[in-house]
DNA sequence: ATGAAAGCGCTAACAG
DNA sequence: CTGTTAGCGCTTTCAT
């Protein structure tokens, strides 16, 4: 102990990791760290990781599937003890093949055989049913969807919920436009809606960023919200409550989501497969971009 | 090569790191990943790190100096090749002592002897002088400051610029209230301003989150912005342009900042100390929370 | 050119 | 209970 102080000795975590075959690092892959949805997940995950002695290595893949694979490969070579992947865009086959090589894995918003990875999914289907029901209750009949990437599992679930609910009301989806999941995507989407010439009185968006971009264009074109067109987003990011008019949205407990994913991952690392899959219910938050309940 | 395929061999980065005494990991410490200022820095840093073969290990210290030290220690034990620290809150002594043990380090918004660490600083002093000048030019005479943590170097620089500019106009700072650098901090700050009973016609905020929280309270109390009180934020986060009224602010090139820090760090890792310190000039962005120029 | 061997710093197993 | 040793998987040096 005297020598420790004398030489300012620090244990070398690398060497320790090599010996005990555990790096003490868990990876977290997110599509875009600049999208405010993900930092809260990261924070939840990190808050759960540190007390358990793990360091969180979070990687941003800037919405690029090739980079997603490359990053996952890097993490595996670093012998991370486990990996959490948010909204993976890879094909099932490639994803499962790679993830199988991990000691432990948890997928957020993607399903997988429980032997390969634990899963945490937001029930966007149910959430979107609530959103559509609310719109129809307020006499909206011409509903459009500003969707996300086709490769996104969450996008498919949202669409499924929307179609199902519309069907229940004897309605059809007026328009379905894929958008990149950011403000620019919403701007482009809005233009596509307006240029289509179709009658639209409500737009549901894949996420709040798209909704915010859309809102900007509609206001510019002097379209009254919600009078002419009601808008609903998804995620409930900070900006959703701040824009004008404030945005109705599906709130997702993002920090809880991250923490739950991390706890599940640690359970799997320790070979305790207590819970195999968790489903989180989003909550419909009504603000001025749709009329009251 | 046949065997490589056969056995699905993957090089063990840990073992390699142990041998060559380079982990290939660079650390990035940010005070709060949920504050939209930082994800853009992270992205810039990551985008610069990957082509150079480094993996970015980004750590969130949730505005807690104790955790800041703990995290830095963890990174050192992992033998990271270098560290970038954003807005470090530690005392000079502790910070320098720890950072000295790194192979390479870069500090963002904190100064240090160039032998210990490279630095990237935003010239908040100059930025705030521009902000005050603009307010005074529009006949604001009773200016208050919603500041940040006293331990923040950036806070001191902002205050210095404000005081200097006010002095040049023969004015004094009406009120100086420290706020936690988030929306709640702005809400608390607004209450403190209003309860002070002092006459105030402009408020400059440490960052946009504080300004946004403040804006909410002012609107609630039916105070007209900018007519009664002008508000200026700092950072130009996404939400700044979206709130009502849109927020005037000091724009900082966040992604560039992160990328510049990473390039400087890599230079230092490679023993090329090309640039020792960089100063970034913020840009005054005028929106409706202050009157036009 | 290709191959053998030493050793990075740690832990776990074993001997004293 | 303390002390020694082998070996984790890689790179680098040295001998063939």
Coordinates of C-alpha atoms (C1' of nucleotides) in Angstrom, one line a residue:
Chain A
X1 CA 0.0 0.0 0.0
X2 CA 2.9 2.3 0.7
X3 CA 4.4 1.4 -2.7
X4 CA 1.0 1.9 -4.3
X5 CA 1.1 5.5 -3.1
X6 CA 4.7 5.9 -3.8
X7 CA 4.5 4.8 -7.4
X8 CA 1.0 6.2 -8.0
X9 CA 0.0 2.7 -9.1
X10 CA -3.2 2.2 -11.1
X11 CA -4.5 -1.2 -12.0
X12 CA -4.6 -1.7 -15.8
X13 CA -8.1 -2.5 -16.7
X14 CA -7.1 -3.7 -20.1
X15 CA -4.8 -6.4 -18.6
X16 CA -7.4 -7.4 -16.1
X17 CA -10.0 -7.7 -18.9
X18 CA -7.7 -9.8 -20.9
X19 CA -7.2 -12.2 -18.0
X20 CA -10.7 -12.5 -16.7
X21 CA -12.3 -12.3 -20.2
X22 CA -14.6 -9.5 -19.2
X23 CA -13.9 -6.0 -20.3
X24 CA -16.3 -4.2 -18.0
X25 CA -17.6 -2.3 -21.0
X26 CA -21.1 -2.5 -22.3
X27 CA -21.9 -0.9 -25.7
X28 CA -24.9 1.1 -26.6
X29 CA -25.7 1.8 -30.3
X30 CA -28.0 4.7 -31.2
X31 CA -29.0 5.9 -34.6
X32 CA -28.5 9.6 -34.0
X33 CA -27.3 11.2 -30.8
X34 CA -28.5 14.6 -32.0
X35 CA -32.1 13.3 -32.0
X36 CA -33.3 14.3 -28.5
X37 CA -35.0 11.0 -28.1
X38 CA -31.7 9.2 -27.6
X39 CA -29.8 11.2 -25.1
X40 CA -32.4 10.4 -22.5
X41 CA -32.1 6.7 -23.2
X42 CA -28.4 7.0 -22.9
X43 CA -28.6 8.7 -19.6
X44 CA -31.0 6.1 -18.3
X45 CA -28.7 3.3 -19.4
X46 CA -25.6 5.0 -18.0
X47 CA -27.2 5.6 -14.7
X48 CA -28.1 1.9 -14.4
X49 CA -24.7 0.7 -15.7
X50 CA -22.3 2.6 -13.4
X51 CA -23.5 1.2 -10.0
X52 CA -23.1 -2.3 -11.5
X53 CA -19.5 -1.5 -12.3
X54 CA -19.9 -1.2 -16.1
X55 CA -18.7 1.6 -18.3
X56 CA -21.0 2.6 -21.1
X57 CA -19.5 2.9 -24.5
X58 CA -22.1 4.7 -26.5
X59 CA -21.8 4.9 -30.3
X60 CA -23.7 7.0 -32.7
X61 CA -24.2 5.6 -36.2
X62 CA -25.7 8.7 -37.8
X63 CA -28.6 6.8 -39.3
X64 CA -26.2 4.7 -41.5
X65 CA -26.8 0.9 -41.5
X66 CA -23.3 0.3 -42.8
X67 CA -21.8 2.2 -39.9
X68 CA -24.1 0.3 -37.6
X69 CA -22.5 -3.0 -38.6
X70 CA -19.0 -1.5 -38.5
X71 CA -19.6 -0.2 -35.0
X72 CA -21.1 -3.4 -33.8
X73 CA -18.0 -5.2 -35.1
X74 CA -15.7 -2.8 -33.3
X75 CA -17.5 -3.4 -30.1
X76 CA -17.3 -7.2 -30.5
X77 CA -13.6 -7.0 -31.2
X78 CA -13.3 -5.0 -28.0
X79 CA -14.9 -7.9 -26.2
X80 CA -17.7 -5.8 -24.7
X81 CA -19.6 -7.7 -22.1
X82 CA -22.9 -6.8 -23.7
X83 CA -24.6 -4.6 -26.2
X84 CA -27.8 -2.6 -26.4
X85 CA -28.9 -1.7 -29.8
X86 CA -31.5 1.0 -30.4
X87 CA -33.7 0.8 -33.4
X88 CA -31.4 -1.4 -35.4
X89 CA -31.7 -0.9 -39.1
X90 CA -29.9 -4.0 -40.2
X91 CA -31.7 -7.0 -41.8
X92 CA -32.8 -9.7 -39.3
X93 CA -30.3 -12.1 -40.6
X94 CA -27.2 -9.9 -40.4
X95 CA -28.4 -8.5 -37.0
X96 CA -29.0 -11.9 -35.5
X97 CA -25.8 -13.4 -36.8
X98 CA -23.7 -10.6 -35.4
X99 CA -25.6 -10.3 -32.1
X100 CA -25.3 -14.1 -31.5
X101 CA -21.6 -13.6 -31.1
X102 CA -22.2 -11.2 -28.2
X103 CA -22.1 -12.6 -24.6
X104 CA -25.3 -10.7 -24.0
X105 CA -27.5 -8.3 -26.0
X106 CA -30.7 -6.3 -25.7
X107 CA -32.6 -4.8 -28.6
X108 CA -34.7 -1.7 -28.2
X109 CA -37.6 -1.4 -30.6
X110 CA -36.9 -4.6 -32.5
X111 CA -38.0 -8.1 -31.8
X112 CA -35.7 -11.1 -31.6
X113 CA -35.8 -14.7 -30.4
X114 CA -35.2 -14.5 -26.7
X115 CA -32.2 -16.9 -26.9
X116 CA -30.4 -14.3 -29.0
X117 CA -31.3 -11.1 -27.3
X118 CA -33.7 -9.6 -24.8
X119 CA -36.0 -7.0 -26.1
X120 CA -37.7 -3.8 -25.0
X121 CA -40.4 -2.6 -27.2
X122 CA -42.6 0.5 -27.1
X123 CA -46.1 -0.5 -28.0
X124 CA -46.4 2.1 -30.9
X125 CA -49.3 0.1 -32.3
X126 CA -51.5 0.7 -29.3
X127 CA -50.3 4.3 -29.0
X128 CA -51.2 5.0 -32.6
X129 CA -54.6 3.5 -32.1
X130 CA -55.2 5.9 -29.3
X131 CA -54.0 8.8 -31.5
X132 CA -56.3 7.9 -34.4
X133 CA -59.3 7.3 -32.1
X134 CA -58.7 10.8 -30.7
X135 CA -58.6 12.4 -34.1
X136 CA -61.7 10.6 -35.4
X137 CA -63.5 11.5 -32.2
X138 CA -62.8 15.1 -33.2
X139 CA -64.3 14.6 -36.7
X140 CA -61.0 14.2 -38.5
X141 CA -61.6 11.9 -41.5
X142 CA -58.7 12.6 -43.8
X143 CA -55.7 11.4 -42.0
X144 CA -52.2 11.1 -43.4
X145 CA -49.0 9.5 -42.0
X146 CA -45.6 11.1 -42.2
X147 CA -43.6 7.9 -41.6
X148 CA -40.0 7.0 -41.0
X149 CA -37.5 4.7 -42.6
X150 CA -39.0 1.6 -44.1
X151 CA -36.3 -0.4 -42.3
X152 CA -37.5 0.8 -38.9
X153 CA -39.5 -1.7 -37.0
X154 CA -41.1 1.1 -35.0
X155 CA -42.3 2.6 -38.2
X156 CA -44.1 -0.6 -39.2
X157 CA -45.7 -0.8 -35.8
X158 CA -47.0 2.7 -36.0
X159 CA -48.4 2.2 -39.5
X160 CA -50.1 -1.0 -38.4
X161 CA -51.8 0.7 -35.5
X162 CA -52.9 3.6 -37.7
X163 CA -54.3 1.3 -40.4
X164 CA -56.0 -0.9 -37.8
X165 CA -57.7 2.0 -36.1
X166 CA -58.7 3.7 -39.3
X167 CA -60.2 0.4 -40.5
X168 CA -62.2 0.1 -37.3
X169 CA -63.7 3.5 -38.1
X170 CA -64.3 2.5 -41.7
X171 CA -61.7 5.0 -42.9
X172 CA -58.6 4.8 -45.1
X173 CA -55.2 6.4 -44.8
X174 CA -55.2 9.3 -47.2
X175 CA -51.4 9.5 -47.7
X176 CA -48.3 7.7 -46.4
X177 CA -45.1 9.6 -47.0
X178 CA -41.7 8.3 -45.7
X179 CA -39.6 11.0 -44.1
X180 CA -36.1 11.1 -42.7
X181 CA -36.6 11.2 -38.9
X182 CA -35.5 14.8 -38.4
X183 CA -36.7 18.4 -38.9
X184 CA -35.6 18.4 -42.5
X185 CA -37.6 15.3 -43.1
X186 CA -40.7 17.0 -41.8
X187 CA -40.2 20.0 -44.1
X188 CA -39.8 17.7 -47.1
X189 CA -42.8 15.7 -45.9
X190 CA -45.0 18.7 -45.5
X191 CA -44.2 19.8 -49.1
X192 CA -45.1 16.4 -50.3
X193 CA -48.5 16.4 -48.5
X194 CA -49.4 19.9 -49.8
X195 CA -48.3 19.2 -53.3
X196 CA -50.3 16.0 -53.4
X197 CA -53.5 18.0 -53.7
X198 CA -55.3 15.5 -51.5
X199 CA -57.6 16.7 -48.8
X200 CA -56.0 16.2 -45.4
X201 CA -57.3 17.3 -42.0
X202 CA -54.8 15.5 -39.7
X203 CA -51.2 14.3 -40.0
X204 CA -49.6 11.8 -37.7
X205 CA -45.9 11.8 -37.6
X206 CA -43.3 9.1 -37.0
X207 CA -41.6 11.4 -34.5
X208 CA -41.7 14.9 -33.0
X209 CA -38.8 16.2 -35.1
X210 CA -40.8 15.4 -38.3
X211 CA -43.9 17.0 -36.7
X212 CA -41.9 20.2 -35.9
X213 CA -40.5 20.5 -39.4
X214 CA -44.0 20.0 -40.7
X215 CA -45.5 22.5 -38.4
X216 CA -43.1 25.1 -39.6
X217 CA -44.1 24.7 -43.3
X218 CA -47.8 24.6 -42.5
X219 CA -47.5 27.9 -40.5
X220 CA -45.6 29.4 -43.4
X221 CA -48.4 28.6 -45.8
X222 CA -50.9 30.0 -43.3
X223 CA -52.6 26.8 -42.6
X224 CA -54.4 27.0 -39.2
X225 CA -53.4 24.3 -36.7
X226 CA -55.4 22.5 -35.5
X227 CA -58.3 24.1 -37.3
X228 CA -57.3 23.1 -40.8
X229 CA -54.9 20.3 -40.0
X230 CA -54.3 18.6 -36.7
X231 CA -50.8 17.3 -36.0
X232 CA -49.6 14.6 -33.7
X233 CA -46.0 13.7 -33.1
X234 CA -44.3 10.8 -31.3
X235 CA -41.7 10.6 -28.5
X236 CA -42.5 13.8 -26.5
X237 CA -39.1 15.4 -26.8
X238 CA -38.4 18.6 -25.0
X239 CA -39.1 20.8 -28.0
X240 CA -42.6 19.3 -28.5
X241 CA -44.1 21.3 -25.6
X242 CA -42.2 24.4 -26.7
X243 CA -43.2 24.9 -30.3
X244 CA -46.1 27.0 -31.4
X245 CA -48.7 25.5 -31.2
X246 CA -47.5 23.0 -28.6
X247 CA -47.5 19.6 -30.1
X248 CA -49.7 16.7 -29.2
X249 CA -47.6 13.5 -29.1
X250 CA -47.1 10.0 -27.8
X251 CA -45.0 10.2 -24.7
X252 CA -42.4 7.5 -24.2
X253 CA -40.6 7.1 -20.9
X254 CA -37.2 7.4 -22.5
X255 CA -35.0 7.4 -19.4
X256 CA -36.9 4.4 -17.9
X257 CA -36.5 2.7 -21.3
X258 CA -32.7 3.1 -21.2
X259 CA -32.5 2.0 -17.5
X260 CA -34.7 -1.1 -18.1
X261 CA -32.6 -2.1 -21.1
X262 CA -29.4 -1.8 -19.1
X263 CA -30.9 -3.9 -16.2
X264 CA -32.0 -6.5 -18.6
X265 CA -28.6 -6.6 -20.2
X266 CA -26.8 -7.0 -16.9
X267 CA -29.2 -9.8 -16.0
X268 CA -28.3 -11.5 -19.2
X269 CA -24.6 -11.0 -18.7
X270 CA -25.0 -12.7 -15.3
X271 CA -26.9 -15.5 -16.9
X272 CA -30.0 -14.6 -15.1
X273 CA -32.7 -14.4 -17.8
X274 CA -35.4 -13.1 -15.5
X275 CA -37.4 -11.1 -18.0
X276 CA -37.1 -11.9 -21.7
X277 CA -39.1 -9.0 -23.1
X278 CA -40.6 -5.8 -21.9
X279 CA -43.3 -3.8 -23.6
X280 CA -43.6 -0.1 -22.7
X281 CA -46.9 1.7 -23.2
X282 CA -46.7 5.2 -24.6
X283 CA -49.1 7.8 -23.3
X284 CA -51.1 10.1 -25.6
X285 CA -50.3 13.7 -24.5
X286 CA -52.8 16.2 -25.9
X287 CA -51.7 19.8 -26.6
X288 CA -52.8 22.6 -28.8
X289 CA -51.8 21.0 -32.2
X290 CA -55.0 18.9 -31.8
X291 CA -58.2 20.0 -30.2
X292 CA -58.9 19.0 -26.6
X293 CA -60.4 15.6 -25.7
Chain B
X1 CA -6.9 -17.1 -44.0
X2 CA -8.9 -20.3 -44.5
X3 CA -8.6 -20.9 -40.8
X4 CA -9.6 -17.4 -40.0
X5 CA -12.9 -18.0 -41.9
X6 CA -13.2 -21.5 -40.5
X7 CA -12.9 -20.5 -36.9
X8 CA -14.6 -17.1 -37.3
X9 CA -11.5 -15.5 -35.8
X10 CA -11.6 -11.9 -34.5
X11 CA -8.6 -10.1 -33.2
X12 CA -8.9 -9.3 -29.6
X13 CA -8.5 -5.5 -29.3
X14 CA -7.9 -5.8 -25.6
X15 CA -4.9 -8.0 -26.0
X16 CA -3.5 -5.8 -28.8
X17 CA -4.0 -2.8 -26.6
X18 CA -2.2 -4.4 -23.7
X19 CA 0.8 -5.2 -25.9
X20 CA 1.2 -2.0 -27.9
X21 CA 0.1 0.1 -24.9
X22 CA -2.5 1.9 -26.9
X23 CA -6.2 1.2 -26.3
X24 CA -7.6 2.9 -29.4
X25 CA -10.1 4.5 -27.1
X26 CA -10.5 8.2 -26.6
X27 CA -12.7 9.5 -23.8
X28 CA -15.1 12.4 -23.9
X29 CA -16.6 13.7 -20.7
X30 CA -19.7 15.9 -20.9
X31 CA -21.6 17.4 -18.0
X32 CA -25.1 16.5 -19.3
X33 CA -25.9 14.5 -22.4
X34 CA -29.5 15.6 -22.1
X35 CA -28.6 19.2 -22.6
X36 CA -28.8 19.6 -26.4
X37 CA -25.6 21.6 -26.5
X38 CA -23.5 18.5 -26.0
X39 CA -24.8 15.8 -28.4
X40 CA -23.7 18.0 -31.3
X41 CA -20.2 18.2 -29.8
X42 CA -20.2 14.5 -29.3
X43 CA -21.2 13.9 -32.9
X44 CA -18.5 16.2 -34.2
X45 CA -15.9 14.5 -32.1
X46 CA -17.0 11.0 -33.1
X47 CA -17.1 11.9 -36.8
X48 CA -13.5 13.0 -36.5
X49 CA -12.4 10.1 -34.3
X50 CA -13.5 7.1 -36.4
X51 CA -11.5 7.8 -39.6
X52 CA -8.4 8.1 -37.4
X53 CA -9.2 4.6 -36.0
X54 CA -10.3 5.7 -32.6
X55 CA -13.4 4.6 -30.7
X56 CA -15.2 7.3 -28.7
X57 CA -16.1 6.5 -25.2
X58 CA -18.4 9.2 -24.2
X59 CA -19.3 9.7 -20.5
X60 CA -22.0 11.8 -19.0
X61 CA -21.4 13.1 -15.5
X62 CA -24.9 14.5 -14.9
X63 CA -23.5 17.9 -13.7
X64 CA -21.8 16.2 -10.7
X65 CA -18.1 17.1 -10.0
X66 CA -17.6 14.0 -7.9
X67 CA -18.7 11.8 -10.7
X68 CA -16.5 13.8 -13.1
X69 CA -13.5 12.7 -11.1
X70 CA -14.6 9.2 -10.8
X71 CA -15.3 8.9 -14.5
X72 CA -11.9 10.5 -15.4
X73 CA -10.3 7.9 -13.1
X74 CA -12.1 5.1 -14.8
X75 CA -10.9 6.3 -18.2
X76 CA -7.3 6.5 -17.0
X77 CA -7.5 3.0 -15.7
X78 CA -8.7 1.9 -19.0
X79 CA -5.6 3.4 -20.5
X80 CA -7.5 5.6 -23.0
X81 CA -5.2 7.2 -25.5
X82 CA -6.6 10.6 -24.8
X83 CA -9.4 12.5 -23.1
X84 CA -11.5 15.5 -24.1
X85 CA -13.3 17.2 -21.1
X86 CA -16.1 19.6 -21.7
X87 CA -16.8 22.4 -19.2
X88 CA -14.9 20.7 -16.4
X89 CA -16.1 21.7 -13.0
X90 CA -13.2 20.4 -10.9
X91 CA -10.8 22.7 -9.3
X92 CA -7.7 23.7 -11.3
X93 CA -5.4 21.7 -9.0
X94 CA -7.4 18.4 -9.1
X95 CA -8.1 18.8 -12.8
X96 CA -4.5 19.4 -13.8
X97 CA -3.1 16.7 -11.5
X98 CA -5.4 14.1 -13.0
X99 CA -5.1 15.3 -16.6
X100 CA -1.3 15.3 -16.4
X101 CA -1.5 11.5 -16.1
X102 CA -3.2 11.2 -19.5
X103 CA -1.1 10.6 -22.6
X104 CA -3.1 13.5 -24.2
X105 CA -5.9 15.8 -23.2
X106 CA -8.0 18.6 -24.6
X107 CA -10.2 20.9 -22.5
X108 CA -13.3 22.5 -24.0
X109 CA -14.2 25.8 -22.3
X110 CA -11.5 25.8 -19.7
X111 CA -7.9 27.1 -19.9
X112 CA -4.8 25.2 -19.0
X113 CA -1.0 25.3 -19.5
X114 CA -0.5 24.0 -23.0
X115 CA 2.0 21.4 -21.7
X116 CA -0.8 19.8 -19.8
X117 CA -3.7 20.0 -22.2
X118 CA -4.8 21.7 -25.5
X119 CA -7.7 24.0 -25.2
X120 CA -10.7 25.0 -27.2
X121 CA -12.5 28.0 -25.9
X122 CA -15.6 29.8 -27.0
X123 CA -15.1 33.6 -26.7
X124 CA -18.2 34.1 -24.6
X125 CA -16.7 37.4 -23.4
X126 CA -16.8 38.9 -26.9
X127 CA -20.1 37.3 -27.6
X128 CA -21.7 38.8 -24.5
X129 CA -20.3 42.3 -25.4
X130 CA -22.1 42.0 -28.7
X131 CA -25.3 41.0 -26.9
X132 CA -25.2 43.8 -24.4
X133 CA -24.3 46.4 -27.1
X134 CA -27.4 45.2 -29.1
X135 CA -29.7 45.5 -26.1
X136 CA -28.4 49.0 -25.2
X137 CA -28.7 50.1 -28.8
X138 CA -32.4 49.3 -28.4
X139 CA -32.7 51.4 -25.3
X140 CA -32.5 48.6 -22.7
X141 CA -31.0 50.1 -19.6
X142 CA -31.9 47.6 -16.8
X143 CA -30.2 44.4 -17.7
X144 CA -30.0 41.3 -15.6
X145 CA -28.0 38.1 -15.9
X146 CA -29.4 34.6 -15.3
X147 CA -26.0 32.9 -14.8
X148 CA -24.8 29.4 -14.5
X149 CA -22.8 27.4 -12.0
X150 CA -20.1 29.5 -10.3
X151 CA -17.6 26.8 -11.0
X152 CA -18.1 27.1 -14.7
X153 CA -15.4 29.0 -16.5
X154 CA -17.8 29.9 -19.3
X155 CA -20.1 31.5 -16.7
X156 CA -17.2 33.8 -15.5
X157 CA -16.4 34.7 -19.1
X158 CA -19.9 35.6 -19.9
X159 CA -20.3 37.7 -16.8
X160 CA -17.0 39.5 -17.5
X161 CA -18.2 40.4 -21.0
X162 CA -21.5 41.6 -19.7
X163 CA -19.9 43.8 -17.0
X164 CA -17.3 45.2 -19.4
X165 CA -19.9 46.1 -22.0
X166 CA -22.3 47.6 -19.4
X167 CA -19.4 49.6 -18.0
X168 CA -18.6 51.0 -21.4
X169 CA -22.2 52.3 -21.6
X170 CA -22.0 53.7 -18.0
X171 CA -24.5 51.1 -16.9
X172 CA -24.6 48.5 -14.1
X173 CA -25.9 45.0 -13.9
X174 CA -29.2 45.1 -12.2
X175 CA -29.3 41.5 -10.9
X176 CA -27.1 38.5 -11.2
X177 CA -28.9 35.2 -10.3
X178 CA -27.1 31.8 -10.6
X179 CA -29.3 29.1 -12.2
X180 CA -28.9 25.5 -12.8
X181 CA -28.2 25.2 -16.6
X182 CA -31.6 23.6 -17.5
X183 CA -35.2 24.6 -18.0
X184 CA -36.0 24.2 -14.3
X185 CA -33.1 26.6 -13.6
X186 CA -34.7 29.1 -15.9
X187 CA -38.1 28.7 -14.1
X188 CA -36.5 29.3 -10.7
X189 CA -34.4 32.2 -12.1
X190 CA -37.5 33.9 -13.5
X191 CA -39.2 33.7 -10.2
X192 CA -36.2 35.2 -8.5
X193 CA -36.1 38.1 -10.9
X194 CA -39.8 38.9 -10.6
X195 CA -39.8 38.6 -6.8
X196 CA -36.8 40.9 -6.5
X197 CA -39.0 43.9 -7.3
X198 CA -36.2 45.4 -9.4
X199 CA -37.0 47.1 -12.7
X200 CA -35.7 44.9 -15.5
X201 CA -36.1 45.3 -19.2
X202 CA -33.7 42.7 -20.5
X203 CA -32.3 39.4 -19.3
X204 CA -29.3 37.6 -20.7
X205 CA -29.1 33.9 -19.9
X206 CA -26.2 31.5 -19.4
X207 CA -27.7 29.2 -21.9
X208 CA -30.8 28.6 -24.0
X209 CA -32.4 26.1 -21.7
X210 CA -32.4 28.7 -18.9
X211 CA -33.8 31.3 -21.4
X212 CA -36.6 28.9 -22.4
X213 CA -37.6 28.2 -18.8
X214 CA -37.6 31.9 -18.1
X215 CA -39.7 32.6 -21.2
X216 CA -42.3 30.2 -20.0
X217 CA -42.7 32.0 -16.7
X218 CA -42.7 35.4 -18.2
X219 CA -45.5 34.4 -20.6
X220 CA -47.5 32.9 -17.8
X221 CA -47.3 36.2 -15.9
X222 CA -48.4 38.1 -19.1
X223 CA -45.1 39.9 -19.5
X224 CA -44.7 41.0 -23.1
X225 CA -41.5 39.8 -24.9
X226 CA -39.6 41.7 -26.1
X227 CA -41.8 44.8 -25.3
X228 CA -41.5 44.6 -21.5
X229 CA -38.4 42.4 -21.2
X230 CA -36.0 41.3 -24.0
X231 CA -34.4 37.9 -23.5
X232 CA -31.2 36.5 -25.0
X233 CA -29.9 33.0 -24.6
X234 CA -26.7 31.2 -25.5
X235 CA -25.7 28.2 -27.6
X236 CA -28.4 28.2 -30.2
X237 CA -29.8 24.8 -29.5
X238 CA -32.6 23.5 -31.8
X239 CA -35.4 24.6 -29.4
X240 CA -34.2 28.2 -29.4
X241 CA -35.7 28.8 -32.8
X242 CA -38.9 27.0 -32.1
X243 CA -40.1 28.6 -28.9
X244 CA -42.6 31.4 -28.9
X245 CA -41.3 34.0 -29.4
X246 CA -38.2 32.6 -31.1
X247 CA -35.1 33.2 -28.9
X248 CA -32.2 35.5 -29.7
X249 CA -29.0 33.8 -28.8
X250 CA -25.3 33.4 -29.2
X251 CA -24.7 30.7 -31.7
X252 CA -21.8 28.3 -31.1
X253 CA -20.6 26.0 -33.9
X254 CA -21.0 22.9 -31.7
X255 CA -20.2 20.2 -34.2
X256 CA -17.1 22.1 -35.4
X257 CA -16.1 22.5 -31.8
X258 CA -16.3 18.8 -31.2
X259 CA -14.4 18.0 -34.4
X260 CA -11.7 20.5 -33.7
X261 CA -11.2 19.2 -30.2
X262 CA -10.8 15.6 -31.5
X263 CA -8.4 16.7 -34.2
X264 CA -6.3 18.5 -31.6
X265 CA -6.4 15.5 -29.3
X266 CA -5.2 13.2 -32.1
X267 CA -2.4 15.6 -32.9
X268 CA -1.3 15.5 -29.3
X269 CA -1.6 11.7 -29.1
X270 CA 0.8 11.6 -32.1
X271 CA 3.1 14.1 -30.4
X272 CA 2.4 16.7 -33.0
X273 CA 1.5 19.8 -31.0
X274 CA 0.5 21.9 -34.0
X275 CA -2.1 24.1 -32.4
X276 CA -2.1 24.6 -28.7
X277 CA -5.3 26.5 -28.3
X278 CA -8.2 27.5 -30.4
X279 CA -10.7 30.2 -29.8
X280 CA -14.1 30.0 -31.4
X281 CA -16.2 33.2 -31.9
X282 CA -19.9 32.9 -31.2
X283 CA -22.4 34.6 -33.5
X284 CA -25.2 36.8 -32.2
X285 CA -28.4 35.5 -33.8
X286 CA -31.3 37.9 -33.5
X287 CA -34.8 36.6 -33.3
X288 CA -38.1 37.9 -31.9
X289 CA -37.2 37.7 -28.2
X290 CA -35.3 41.0 -28.8
X291 CA -36.3 43.7 -31.2
X292 CA -34.5 43.8 -34.6
X293 CA -31.1 45.4 -35.1
Chain C
dA1 C1' 11.2 -14.9 -46.4
dT2 C1' 8.8 -17.7 -42.2
dG3 C1' 8.9 -19.3 -37.4
dA4 C1' 9.8 -19.3 -32.4
dA5 C1' 9.8 -16.9 -28.2
dA6 C1' 9.4 -13.2 -24.9
dG7 C1' 6.5 -10.3 -22.5
dC8 C1' 2.6 -6.4 -21.9
dG9 C1' -0.2 -6.4 -16.5
dC10 C1' -3.2 -8.9 -14.6
dT11 C1' -5.7 -13.1 -12.0
dA12 C1' -6.4 -17.7 -10.5
dA13 C1' -4.6 -21.8 -9.3
dC14 C1' -1.4 -24.0 -6.7
dA15 C1' 2.6 -24.8 -3.6
dG16 C1' 4.9 -23.9 0.6
Chain D
dC1 C1' -2.3 -17.6 4.9
dT2 C1' 1.4 -15.7 1.9
dG3 C1' 4.3 -16.5 -2.4
dT4 C1' 5.1 -18.2 -6.9
dT5 C1' 3.7 -19.2 -11.5
dA6 C1' 1.2 -20.0 -15.7
dG7 C1' -1.2 -17.9 -19.2
dC8 C1' -5.1 -14.6 -21.3
dG9 C1' -4.0 -12.9 -27.1
dC10 C1' -1.5 -10.1 -29.1
dT11 C1' 3.1 -7.7 -31.2
dT12 C1' 7.8 -7.5 -31.7
dT13 C1' 12.3 -9.1 -31.8
dC14 C1' 15.4 -12.3 -33.0
dA15 C1' 16.9 -16.6 -35.1
dT16 C1' 16.4 -19.6 -38.8

